[in-house]
Amino acid sequence: MGVFASTDDPGSTGHEQVVFCQDKQTGLKAIIGIYSTALGPALGGTRFYPYVSEEAALADVLDLSRGMAYKNALAGLDLGGGKAVIWGDPEQIKSEALLRAYGRFVESLAGRYYTACDVGTYVADMDMIARETRYVTGRSVEHGGAGDSSILTAWGVFQGMRAAAEHVWGAPTLAGRRVGVAGLGKVGKYLTGHLLDDGAEVVATDVNPKALEWVRTTHPQVELVDDASALVAADIDVYAPCALGGALNDDTVPALRAKVVTGAANNQLAHPGIEKLLADRGILYAPDYVVNAGGVIQVADEIEGFNFDRAKLRATKIYDTTREILRLADDEGVPPAVAADRLAERRMADVGRLRTIRLR
Ligand SMILES: NC(=O)c1ccc[n+]([C@@H]2O[C@H](COP(=O)([O-])OP(=O)(O)OC[C@H]3O[C@@H](n4cnc5c(N)ncnc54)[C@H](O)[C@@H]3O)[C@@H](O)[C@H]2O)c1
C-alpha cells in the first residue's frame, strides 16, 4: 500500500502525513498517521500492539486513521482523523520513559494530532503522556479528563439502535424487542442497562466468566446463551456485536435471524461486500463507526474542558445522524454503510473548504 495518492496508483491511501518515531533507549517504535485535518486537528487513539511486522503496523495505522476521519466527521466534531500505533508488546516494554518519549513526539506535531486510549493503552497511560504533551485526551477525571469513554459509547449505540428500530418498526424504542448483546464488557454492560430500562428483553453471551457472573447478579432477567454463534441463530430482533471486529461475515450473516444490527464493536464487516449481503437479506445494518462515536465525542470534549452534560447531548445526536443516514440510504438505493461514507465525505469537503476563505 502506498501512502502518496496519485492518479496512477490506485493502492495509494491519500493520507496527509505519516510520522515514524523511534527512541532506541526505551524501545519506542511508533507510527502516527494523519489522514485528514480538513475539519480540524486529527483525533484518534494510540494502539499499543505486538504487530508481526512494521508493514502490519503501518497498514493498521493507515486504516485506522482513515476510519477516524469518517467517524469524527459524522460525529459532527470539528476534528480530523488520525491514529497512532506503538509497535511492541505492552506487557514487555511499556514504561514511564517510553510513554513520555511518545508524548514528546505527539507534542512535536504542535497540535496537528491529538491522541487518546485504544487497544493496549489506558487512562493512566494518557495521564503519563500528558506530562509531555498538551495534545492528549482520555485522561482521568483527576487530571481534567473525561474518564471512562464506554459510558457515552454505550449511550450512542443505544441512540443509533433507537433510530434503526424506528426505521424498521416505526417507533424509536426497543420496548418489546429481543436484543442479542455479544460481549458484556465495558460497553456491553452499559448498553444492557439502557435496553432493559427501555423495556427490551436482552439475550447475551460472553467468553469471560466474570462478565457472565456480573450479569447474573445485576440483571438476572437477561437470558444467556453459550456463544456468539448461538446468539446469531437465536430468535432475536436486534443483534448488537459488542466484542471484537469481524462479527458480520460469510458465516454469520446467512445465519442471522435479527432484522437490525447495531453494536459497539469496531470494524464489524469482515470484508467489503458484507454490507450488500446484509441488505440482500433485508437486514438493516447501522454502520459501526456512526453508532459507536459516543466515546470519541466524550474524549473530544476534553479539548474544550470536559463537561459531561454537553458531551452527552452531542452523543444523543447519534440518533439524528443514524436516521439521516438510513433515509439517505433508502433515497439513493445504497446500503447504509455507503450512505454514511458519502455523508462524511460531503461534510469533510463542504466544511473543510471554508478554510480557503481568508480571515486576514
Ligand atoms: N470502550 C469504548 O469507548 C469503545 C468506543 C468505540 C468502540 N468500541 C469497541 O466496542 C467493542 C467493545 O469495547 P469494550 O470497551 O466494551 O471492550 P471490553 O474489552 O471491555 O469488552 C469486550 C467484551 O467482549 C467479550 N468477548 C471477547 N470475545 C468474545 C466472543 N468471541 N464472544 C463473546 N464475547 C466476547 C470479552 O470477554 C469482553 O467482556 C470493541 O470492539 C471496541 O473496539 C469501544
CSV table of N, CA and C and ligand atoms in Angstrom, one decimal, residues 47 71 118-119 148-154 181-189 205-209 211 226-228 241-245 263-267 288 292-296 298, ligand 1:
chain,number,residue,atom,x,y,z
A,47,ARG,N,-2.8,2.8,19.6
A,47,ARG,CA,-2.9,1.3,19.8
A,47,ARG,C,-1.5,0.8,20.1
A,71,LYS,N,-15.4,8.8,11.1
A,71,LYS,CA,-16.1,8.8,12.4
A,71,LYS,C,-16.3,10.2,13.0
A,118,ASP,N,-6.7,3.5,23.2
A,118,ASP,CA,-7.1,2.4,22.3
A,118,ASP,C,-6.7,1.1,22.8
A,119,VAL,N,-6.8,0.0,22.0
A,119,VAL,CA,-6.3,-1.3,22.5
A,119,VAL,C,-4.9,-1.2,23.0
A,148,ASP,N,-13.9,7.2,31.8
A,148,ASP,CA,-14.3,6.0,31.0
A,148,ASP,C,-15.2,6.3,29.8
A,149,SER,N,-14.6,6.2,28.6
A,149,SER,CA,-15.4,6.6,27.4
A,149,SER,C,-16.5,5.6,27.0
A,150,SER,N,-16.5,4.4,27.7
A,150,SER,CA,-17.5,3.5,27.3
A,150,SER,C,-18.9,3.9,27.7
A,151,ILE,N,-19.0,4.9,28.7
A,151,ILE,CA,-20.3,5.3,29.1
A,151,ILE,C,-21.1,6.0,28.0
A,152,LEU,N,-20.4,6.9,27.3
A,152,LEU,CA,-21.1,7.6,26.2
A,152,LEU,C,-21.1,6.7,24.9
A,153,THR,N,-20.1,5.8,24.8
A,153,THR,CA,-20.2,4.9,23.7
A,153,THR,C,-21.5,4.1,23.7
A,154,ALA,N,-21.8,3.5,24.9
A,154,ALA,CA,-23.0,2.7,25.0
A,154,ALA,C,-24.2,3.6,24.8
A,181,VAL,N,-27.0,-9.2,22.8
A,181,VAL,CA,-25.7,-8.5,23.0
A,181,VAL,C,-24.6,-9.5,23.1
A,182,ALA,N,-23.7,-9.4,22.1
A,182,ALA,CA,-22.5,-10.3,22.1
A,182,ALA,C,-21.3,-9.5,22.7
A,183,GLY,N,-21.0,-9.8,24.0
A,183,GLY,CA,-19.9,-9.1,24.6
A,183,GLY,C,-20.4,-8.2,25.7
A,184,LEU,N,-20.2,-8.6,27.0
A,184,LEU,CA,-20.7,-7.9,28.1
A,184,LEU,C,-19.5,-7.2,28.8
A,185,GLY,N,-18.7,-6.5,28.0
A,185,GLY,CA,-17.5,-5.8,28.5
A,185,GLY,C,-18.0,-4.4,29.0
A,186,LYS,N,-17.0,-3.4,28.9
A,186,LYS,CA,-17.3,-2.1,29.4
A,186,LYS,C,-18.6,-1.5,28.7
A,187,VAL,N,-18.6,-1.6,27.3
A,187,VAL,CA,-19.7,-1.0,26.6
A,187,VAL,C,-21.0,-1.9,26.7
A,188,GLY,N,-20.8,-3.2,26.5
A,188,GLY,CA,-22.0,-4.1,26.6
A,188,GLY,C,-22.8,-4.0,27.9
A,189,LYS,N,-22.1,-3.8,29.0
A,189,LYS,CA,-22.7,-3.7,30.3
A,189,LYS,C,-23.7,-2.5,30.3
A,205,THR,N,-24.2,-13.0,25.6
A,205,THR,CA,-23.2,-14.0,25.7
A,205,THR,C,-21.8,-13.3,25.9
A,206,ASP,N,-20.9,-14.0,26.5
A,206,ASP,CA,-19.5,-13.5,26.7
A,206,ASP,C,-18.7,-14.7,27.0
A,207,VAL,N,-17.4,-14.6,26.6
A,207,VAL,CA,-16.4,-15.7,26.9
A,207,VAL,C,-15.8,-15.6,28.3
A,208,ASN,N,-16.0,-14.4,28.9
A,208,ASN,CA,-15.4,-14.2,30.2
A,208,ASN,C,-16.4,-14.6,31.4
A,209,PRO,N,-16.0,-15.6,32.2
A,209,PRO,CA,-16.9,-16.0,33.3
A,209,PRO,C,-17.3,-14.8,34.2
A,211,ALA,N,-17.8,-11.7,33.4
A,211,ALA,CA,-18.8,-10.9,32.8
A,211,ALA,C,-20.2,-11.5,33.0
A,226,ASP,N,-24.8,-19.9,24.9
A,226,ASP,CA,-23.4,-20.4,25.0
A,226,ASP,C,-22.3,-19.5,24.3
A,227,ASP,N,-22.6,-19.1,23.1
A,227,ASP,CA,-21.6,-18.3,22.4
A,227,ASP,C,-22.3,-17.5,21.3
A,228,ALA,N,-21.4,-16.7,20.6
A,228,ALA,CA,-21.9,-15.8,19.6
A,228,ALA,C,-22.7,-16.5,18.5
A,241,PRO,N,-23.3,-6.5,18.2
A,241,PRO,CA,-21.9,-7.0,18.4
A,241,PRO,C,-21.2,-6.0,19.2
A,242,CYS,N,-20.8,-6.4,20.4
A,242,CYS,CA,-20.0,-5.5,21.3
A,242,CYS,C,-18.7,-6.2,21.8
A,243,ALA,N,-18.2,-7.1,21.0
A,243,ALA,CA,-16.9,-7.7,21.4
A,243,ALA,C,-15.8,-7.3,20.4
A,244,LEU,N,-15.5,-8.2,19.5
A,244,LEU,CA,-14.4,-8.0,18.6
A,244,LEU,C,-14.9,-7.7,17.2
A,245,GLY,N,-14.0,-7.2,16.3
A,245,GLY,CA,-14.3,-6.9,14.9
A,245,GLY,C,-14.7,-8.2,14.1
A,263,GLY,N,-24.3,-2.3,16.9
A,263,GLY,CA,-23.4,-2.6,18.0
A,263,GLY,C,-22.2,-1.7,18.1
A,264,ALA,N,-21.5,-1.9,19.2
A,264,ALA,CA,-20.3,-1.1,19.5
A,264,ALA,C,-19.0,-1.5,18.8
A,265,ALA,N,-18.9,-2.7,18.5
A,265,ALA,CA,-17.6,-3.2,18.0
A,265,ALA,C,-17.2,-2.5,16.8
A,266,ASN,N,-15.8,-2.2,16.7
A,266,ASN,CA,-15.3,-1.6,15.5
A,266,ASN,C,-15.1,-2.6,14.4
A,267,ASN,N,-15.2,-2.1,13.2
A,267,ASN,CA,-14.9,-3.0,12.0
A,267,ASN,C,-15.8,-4.3,12.0
A,288,ASP,N,-21.1,0.7,12.2
A,288,ASP,CA,-20.5,0.8,13.5
A,288,ASP,C,-19.8,2.1,13.8
A,292,ASN,N,-21.0,4.0,17.2
A,292,ASN,CA,-20.1,3.9,18.3
A,292,ASN,C,-19.2,5.2,18.6
A,293,ALA,N,-19.6,6.3,18.0
A,293,ALA,CA,-18.9,7.5,18.1
A,293,ALA,C,-19.0,8.2,19.5
A,294,GLY,N,-19.8,7.7,20.4
A,294,GLY,CA,-20.0,8.4,21.7
A,294,GLY,C,-18.7,8.5,22.5
A,295,GLY,N,-17.9,7.5,22.3
A,295,GLY,CA,-16.6,7.5,23.1
A,295,GLY,C,-15.7,8.6,22.6
A,296,VAL,N,-15.6,8.8,21.3
A,296,VAL,CA,-14.7,9.9,20.7
A,296,VAL,C,-15.4,11.2,21.0
A,298,GLN,N,-17.0,11.9,23.7
A,298,GLN,CA,-16.7,12.1,25.1
A,298,GLN,C,-15.3,12.6,25.3
B,1,LIG,N1,-14.9,1.5,25.0
B,1,LIG,C1,-15.2,2.4,24.1
B,1,LIG,O1,-15.4,3.6,24.4
B,1,LIG,C2,-15.4,2.0,22.7
B,1,LIG,C3,-15.6,3.0,21.7
B,1,LIG,C4,-15.8,2.6,20.4
B,1,LIG,C5,-15.7,1.3,20.0
B,1,LIG,N2,-15.5,0.3,21.0
B,1,LIG,C6,-15.5,-1.1,20.5
B,1,LIG,O2,-16.5,-1.8,21.2
B,1,LIG,C7,-16.1,-3.1,21.5
B,1,LIG,C8,-16.3,-3.4,23.0
B,1,LIG,O3,-15.4,-2.5,23.7
B,1,LIG,P1,-15.3,-2.5,25.2
B,1,LIG,O4,-14.6,-1.3,25.7
B,1,LIG,O5,-16.6,-2.9,25.9
B,1,LIG,O6,-14.2,-3.8,25.3
B,1,LIG,P2,-14.1,-4.8,26.5
B,1,LIG,O7,-12.8,-5.5,26.3
B,1,LIG,O8,-14.4,-4.2,27.8
B,1,LIG,O9,-15.3,-5.8,26.3
B,1,LIG,C9,-15.3,-6.8,25.3
B,1,LIG,C10,-16.1,-8.0,25.9
B,1,LIG,O10,-16.3,-9.0,24.8
B,1,LIG,C11,-16.0,-10.2,25.3
B,1,LIG,N3,-15.7,-11.1,24.2
B,1,LIG,C12,-14.5,-11.3,23.6
B,1,LIG,N4,-14.6,-12.2,22.6
B,1,LIG,C13,-15.8,-12.7,22.7
B,1,LIG,C14,-16.6,-13.6,21.9
B,1,LIG,N5,-16.0,-14.3,20.9
B,1,LIG,N6,-17.9,-13.8,22.2
B,1,LIG,C15,-18.5,-13.2,23.2
B,1,LIG,N7,-17.8,-12.2,24.0
B,1,LIG,C16,-16.6,-12.0,23.7
B,1,LIG,C17,-14.9,-10.0,26.3
B,1,LIG,O11,-14.8,-11.1,27.3
B,1,LIG,C18,-15.3,-8.7,27.0
B,1,LIG,O12,-16.2,-8.9,28.1
B,1,LIG,C19,-14.7,-3.2,20.9
B,1,LIG,O13,-14.7,-3.7,19.6
B,1,LIG,C20,-14.2,-1.8,20.9
B,1,LIG,O14,-13.2,-1.6,19.9
B,1,LIG,C21,-15.3,0.6,22.3
